[in-house]
Structures are given as structure tokens and as C-alpha cells.
mmCIF file of C-alpha atoms in Angstrom:
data_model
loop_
_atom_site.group_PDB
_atom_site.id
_atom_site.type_symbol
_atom_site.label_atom_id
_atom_site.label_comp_id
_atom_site.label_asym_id
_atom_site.label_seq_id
_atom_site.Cartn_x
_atom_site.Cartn_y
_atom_site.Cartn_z
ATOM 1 C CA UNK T 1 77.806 112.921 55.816
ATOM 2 C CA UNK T 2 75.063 110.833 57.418
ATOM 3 C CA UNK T 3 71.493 110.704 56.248
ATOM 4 C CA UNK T 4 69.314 112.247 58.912
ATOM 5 C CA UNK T 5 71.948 113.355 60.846
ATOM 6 C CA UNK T 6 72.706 117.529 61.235
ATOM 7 C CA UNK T 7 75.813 118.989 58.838
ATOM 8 C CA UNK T 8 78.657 120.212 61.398
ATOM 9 C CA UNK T 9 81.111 122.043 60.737
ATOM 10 C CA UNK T 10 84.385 120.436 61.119
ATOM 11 C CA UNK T 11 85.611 123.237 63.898
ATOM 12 C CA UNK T 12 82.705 122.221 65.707
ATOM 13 C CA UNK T 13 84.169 118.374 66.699
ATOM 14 C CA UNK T 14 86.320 120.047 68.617
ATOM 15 C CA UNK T 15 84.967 123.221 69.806
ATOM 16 C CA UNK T 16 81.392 122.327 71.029
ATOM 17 C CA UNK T 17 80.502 126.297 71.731
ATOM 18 C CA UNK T 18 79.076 126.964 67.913
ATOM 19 C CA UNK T 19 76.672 124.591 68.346
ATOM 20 C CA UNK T 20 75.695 125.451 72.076
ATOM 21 C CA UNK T 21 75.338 128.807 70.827
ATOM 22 C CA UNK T 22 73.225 128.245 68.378
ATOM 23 C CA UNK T 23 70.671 125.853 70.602
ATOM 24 C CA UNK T 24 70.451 128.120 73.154
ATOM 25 C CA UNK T 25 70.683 131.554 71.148
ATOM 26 C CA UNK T 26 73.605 133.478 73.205
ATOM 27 C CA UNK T 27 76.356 135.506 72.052
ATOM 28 C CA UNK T 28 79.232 133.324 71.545
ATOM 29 C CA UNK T 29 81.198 135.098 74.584
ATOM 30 C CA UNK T 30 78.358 134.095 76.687
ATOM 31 C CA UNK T 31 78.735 130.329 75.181
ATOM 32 C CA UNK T 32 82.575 130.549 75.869
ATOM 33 C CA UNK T 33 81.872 131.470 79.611
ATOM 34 C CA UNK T 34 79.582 128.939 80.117
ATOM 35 C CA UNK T 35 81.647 126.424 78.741
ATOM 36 C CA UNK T 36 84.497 127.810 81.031
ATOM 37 C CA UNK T 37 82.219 127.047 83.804
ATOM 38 C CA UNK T 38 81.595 123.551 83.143
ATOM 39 C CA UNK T 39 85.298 122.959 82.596
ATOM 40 C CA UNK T 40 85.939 124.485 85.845
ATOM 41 C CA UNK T 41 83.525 122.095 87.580
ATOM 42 C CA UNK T 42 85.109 119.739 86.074
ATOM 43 C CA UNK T 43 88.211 119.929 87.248
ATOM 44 C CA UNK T 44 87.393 120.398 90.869
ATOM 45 C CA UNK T 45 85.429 117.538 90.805
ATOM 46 C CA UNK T 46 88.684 115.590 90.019
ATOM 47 C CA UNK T 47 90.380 117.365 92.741
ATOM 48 C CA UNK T 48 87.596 116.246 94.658
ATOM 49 C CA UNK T 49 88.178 112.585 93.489
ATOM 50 C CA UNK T 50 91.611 112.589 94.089
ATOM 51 C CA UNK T 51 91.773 114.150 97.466
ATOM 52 C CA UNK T 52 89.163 111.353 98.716
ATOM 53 C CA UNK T 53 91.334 108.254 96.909
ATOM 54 C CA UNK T 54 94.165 109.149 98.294
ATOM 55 C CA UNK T 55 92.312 109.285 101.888
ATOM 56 C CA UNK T 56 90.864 106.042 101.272
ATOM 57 C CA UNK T 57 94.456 104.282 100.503
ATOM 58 C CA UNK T 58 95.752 106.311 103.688
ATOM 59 C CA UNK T 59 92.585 104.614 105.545
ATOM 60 C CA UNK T 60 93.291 100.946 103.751
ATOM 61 C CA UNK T 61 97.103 101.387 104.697
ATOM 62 C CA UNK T 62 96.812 102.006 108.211
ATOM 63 C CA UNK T 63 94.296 99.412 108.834
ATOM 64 C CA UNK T 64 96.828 96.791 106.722
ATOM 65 C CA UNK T 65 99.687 98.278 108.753
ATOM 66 C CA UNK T 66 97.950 97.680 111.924
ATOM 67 C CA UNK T 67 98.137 93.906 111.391
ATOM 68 C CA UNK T 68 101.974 93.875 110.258
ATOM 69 C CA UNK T 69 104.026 92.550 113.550
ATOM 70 C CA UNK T 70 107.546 93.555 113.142
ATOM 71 C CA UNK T 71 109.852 90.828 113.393
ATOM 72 C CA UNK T 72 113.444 91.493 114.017
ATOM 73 C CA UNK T 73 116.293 88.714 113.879
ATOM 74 C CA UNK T 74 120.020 89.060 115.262
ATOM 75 C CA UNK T 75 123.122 87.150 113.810
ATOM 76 C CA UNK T 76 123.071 83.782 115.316
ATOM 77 C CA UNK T 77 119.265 83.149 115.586
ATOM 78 C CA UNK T 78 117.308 79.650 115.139
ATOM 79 C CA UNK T 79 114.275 80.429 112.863
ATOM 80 C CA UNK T 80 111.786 78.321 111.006
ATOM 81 C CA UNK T 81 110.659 79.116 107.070
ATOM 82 C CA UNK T 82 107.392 78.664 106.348
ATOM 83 C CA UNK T 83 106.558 76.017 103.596
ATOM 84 C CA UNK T 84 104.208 77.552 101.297
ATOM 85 C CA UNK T 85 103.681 74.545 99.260
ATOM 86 C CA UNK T 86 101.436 73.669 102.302
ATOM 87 C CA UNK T 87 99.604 76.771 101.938
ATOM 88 C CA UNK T 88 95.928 75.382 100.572
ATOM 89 C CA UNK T 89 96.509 71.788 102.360
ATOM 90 C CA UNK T 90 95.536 71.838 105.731
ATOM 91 C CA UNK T 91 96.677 68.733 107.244
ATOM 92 C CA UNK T 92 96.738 68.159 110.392
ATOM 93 C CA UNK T 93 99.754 66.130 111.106
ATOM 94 C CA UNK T 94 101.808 67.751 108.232
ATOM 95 C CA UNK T 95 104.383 70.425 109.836
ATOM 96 C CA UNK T 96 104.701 73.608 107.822
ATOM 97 C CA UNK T 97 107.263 74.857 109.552
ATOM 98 C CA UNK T 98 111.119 73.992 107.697
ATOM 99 C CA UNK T 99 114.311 74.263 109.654
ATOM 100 C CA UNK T 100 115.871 75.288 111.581
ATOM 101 C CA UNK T 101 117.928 77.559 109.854
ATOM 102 C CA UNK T 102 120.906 79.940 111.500
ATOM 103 C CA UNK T 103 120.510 83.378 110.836
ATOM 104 C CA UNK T 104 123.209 84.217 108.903
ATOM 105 C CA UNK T 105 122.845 88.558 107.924
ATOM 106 C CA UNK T 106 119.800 90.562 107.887
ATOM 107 C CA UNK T 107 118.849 93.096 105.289
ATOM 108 C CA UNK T 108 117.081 96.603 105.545
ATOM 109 C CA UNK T 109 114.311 95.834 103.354
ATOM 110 C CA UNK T 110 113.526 92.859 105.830
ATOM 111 C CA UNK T 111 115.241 90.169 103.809
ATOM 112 C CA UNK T 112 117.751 87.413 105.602
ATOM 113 C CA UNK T 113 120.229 84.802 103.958
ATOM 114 C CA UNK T 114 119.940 81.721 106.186
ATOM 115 C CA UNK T 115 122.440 78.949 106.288
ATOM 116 C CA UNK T 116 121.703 75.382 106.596
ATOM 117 C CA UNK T 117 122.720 73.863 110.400
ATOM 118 C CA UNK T 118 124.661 71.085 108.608
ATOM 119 C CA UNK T 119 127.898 69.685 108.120
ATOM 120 C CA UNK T 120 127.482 71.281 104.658
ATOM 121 C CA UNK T 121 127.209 75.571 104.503
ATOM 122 C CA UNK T 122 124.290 76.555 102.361
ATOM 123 C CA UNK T 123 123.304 80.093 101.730
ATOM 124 C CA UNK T 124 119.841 80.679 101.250
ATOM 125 C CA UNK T 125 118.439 84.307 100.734
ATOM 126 C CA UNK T 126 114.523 84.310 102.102
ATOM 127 C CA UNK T 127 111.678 87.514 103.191
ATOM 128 C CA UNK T 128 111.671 88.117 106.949
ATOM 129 C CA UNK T 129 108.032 87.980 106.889
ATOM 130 C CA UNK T 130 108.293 83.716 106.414
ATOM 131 C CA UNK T 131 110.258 83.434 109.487
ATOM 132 C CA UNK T 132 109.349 82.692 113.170
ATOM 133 C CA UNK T 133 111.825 82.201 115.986
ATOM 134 C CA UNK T 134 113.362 79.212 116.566
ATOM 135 C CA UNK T 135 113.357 77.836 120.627
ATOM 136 C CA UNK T 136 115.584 75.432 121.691
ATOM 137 C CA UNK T 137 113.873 72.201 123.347
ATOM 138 C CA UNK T 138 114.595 72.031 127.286
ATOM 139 C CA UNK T 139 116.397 69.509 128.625
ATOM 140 C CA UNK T 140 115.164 67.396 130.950
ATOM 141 C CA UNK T 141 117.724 69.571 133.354
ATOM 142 C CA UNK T 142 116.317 72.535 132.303
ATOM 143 C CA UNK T 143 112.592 71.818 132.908
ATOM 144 C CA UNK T 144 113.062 70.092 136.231
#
């Protein structure tokens, strides 16, 4: 007990109704309805809730998606990784582009293993997103 404060009874932390019956004089069916009520409204504002998050990610997802390019890259391409060391240094005559790189198998889930263009094989296992294709420089044949 707490000086000043009201004695409860102990059914009463967790069944609220004696005491909203007793502040507001109604039958205790009455109290039980009402507190029905509010636990209904309740609940359907959390429908509510949900129903408009899950609209919201649907909105944030297609506007993300709508900025995704889809890359696709065949056995045998050139590509070029992206160095992401250079990602908060923006030099200007600092390439971030590595490579190139052959393409050596390509995953569903958008990953490719890459393989060195060198006298020595080395497997390297990278996301598809880091990659950009790879274009031979012309000759001087080839541009005349």
C-alpha cells in the first residue's frame, strides 16, 4: 500500500471493469460490454495500421525498384568491379573502375565468380550489382 493512493483489489490490476464500474455506476455486464467495445476498437485500429504499413513498403519498394537496372552477364564477358575503397574520395584522376575481369559463371541471386585475365587463374566470387561491361578499345583499323 501507498499513502494517498486508493486500496485495489488485486483482481482489479488485471481486470480494469470493477473499478470502471464503480466510477461510472453501471452494472458490471454493462462495464464488460463497454470494455468489449474499446478492445474491439482497438484491434481494428491495428488492422488499420497494418494494412497502411504494408502499403507504404509496397509504395517505398516500387519506387526503389524503379531505379534497379538489371544487368545481365554471359560466360565470356569483360567487366569492370567497382572499387569501393574509393567510395567517399572523389578524385578526379583516380579510376574506380578494377579490371578487367572474364566472366567466369553467373548465379541466380545475381552473384558472378570472375577470373583474373592473367597468366595466373584466380577465382573471385563478387555481386552483379558492382559490375559494368567491359568494351574492348578500337583499333586504329576499326575506327578508321
Amino acid at each position: 500500500m501507498v499513502y494517498g493512493t486508493k486500496a485495489m483489489m488485486p483482481m482489479e490490476f488485471e481486470h480494469k471493469t470493477l473499478r470502471t464500474t464503480i466510477a461510472l455506476d453501471m452494472t458490471m455486464s454493462a462495464a464488460q460490454q463497454e470494455r468489449l467495445l474499446q478492445l474491439n476498437a482497438l484491434d481494428e485500429i491495428r488492422k488499420l495500421a497494418l494494412q497502411h504499413k504494408e502499403i507504404i513498403q509496397n509504395q517505398c519498394m516500387k519506387w526503389h525498384d524503379r531505379y534497379i537496372k538489371e544487368k545481365t552477364f554471359k560466360l565470356g564477358d569483360w567487366v569492370l568491379l567497382y572499387d569501393s575503397s574509393y567510395k567517399d574520395n572523389l578524385g578526379k584522376s583516380q579510376t574506380h573502375w578494377l579490371g578487367p575481369y572474364e566472366v567466369i559463371e553467373t548465379f541466380s541471386n545475381g552473384a558472378v565468380r570472375l577470373s583474373i585475365i592473367d597468366l595466373i587463374k584466380f577465382k573471385l566470387l563478387v555481386n552483379g550489382h558492382r559490375l559494368r561491361l567491359y568494351h574492348e578499345p578500337l583499333s586504329k583499323d576499326e575506327f578508321l
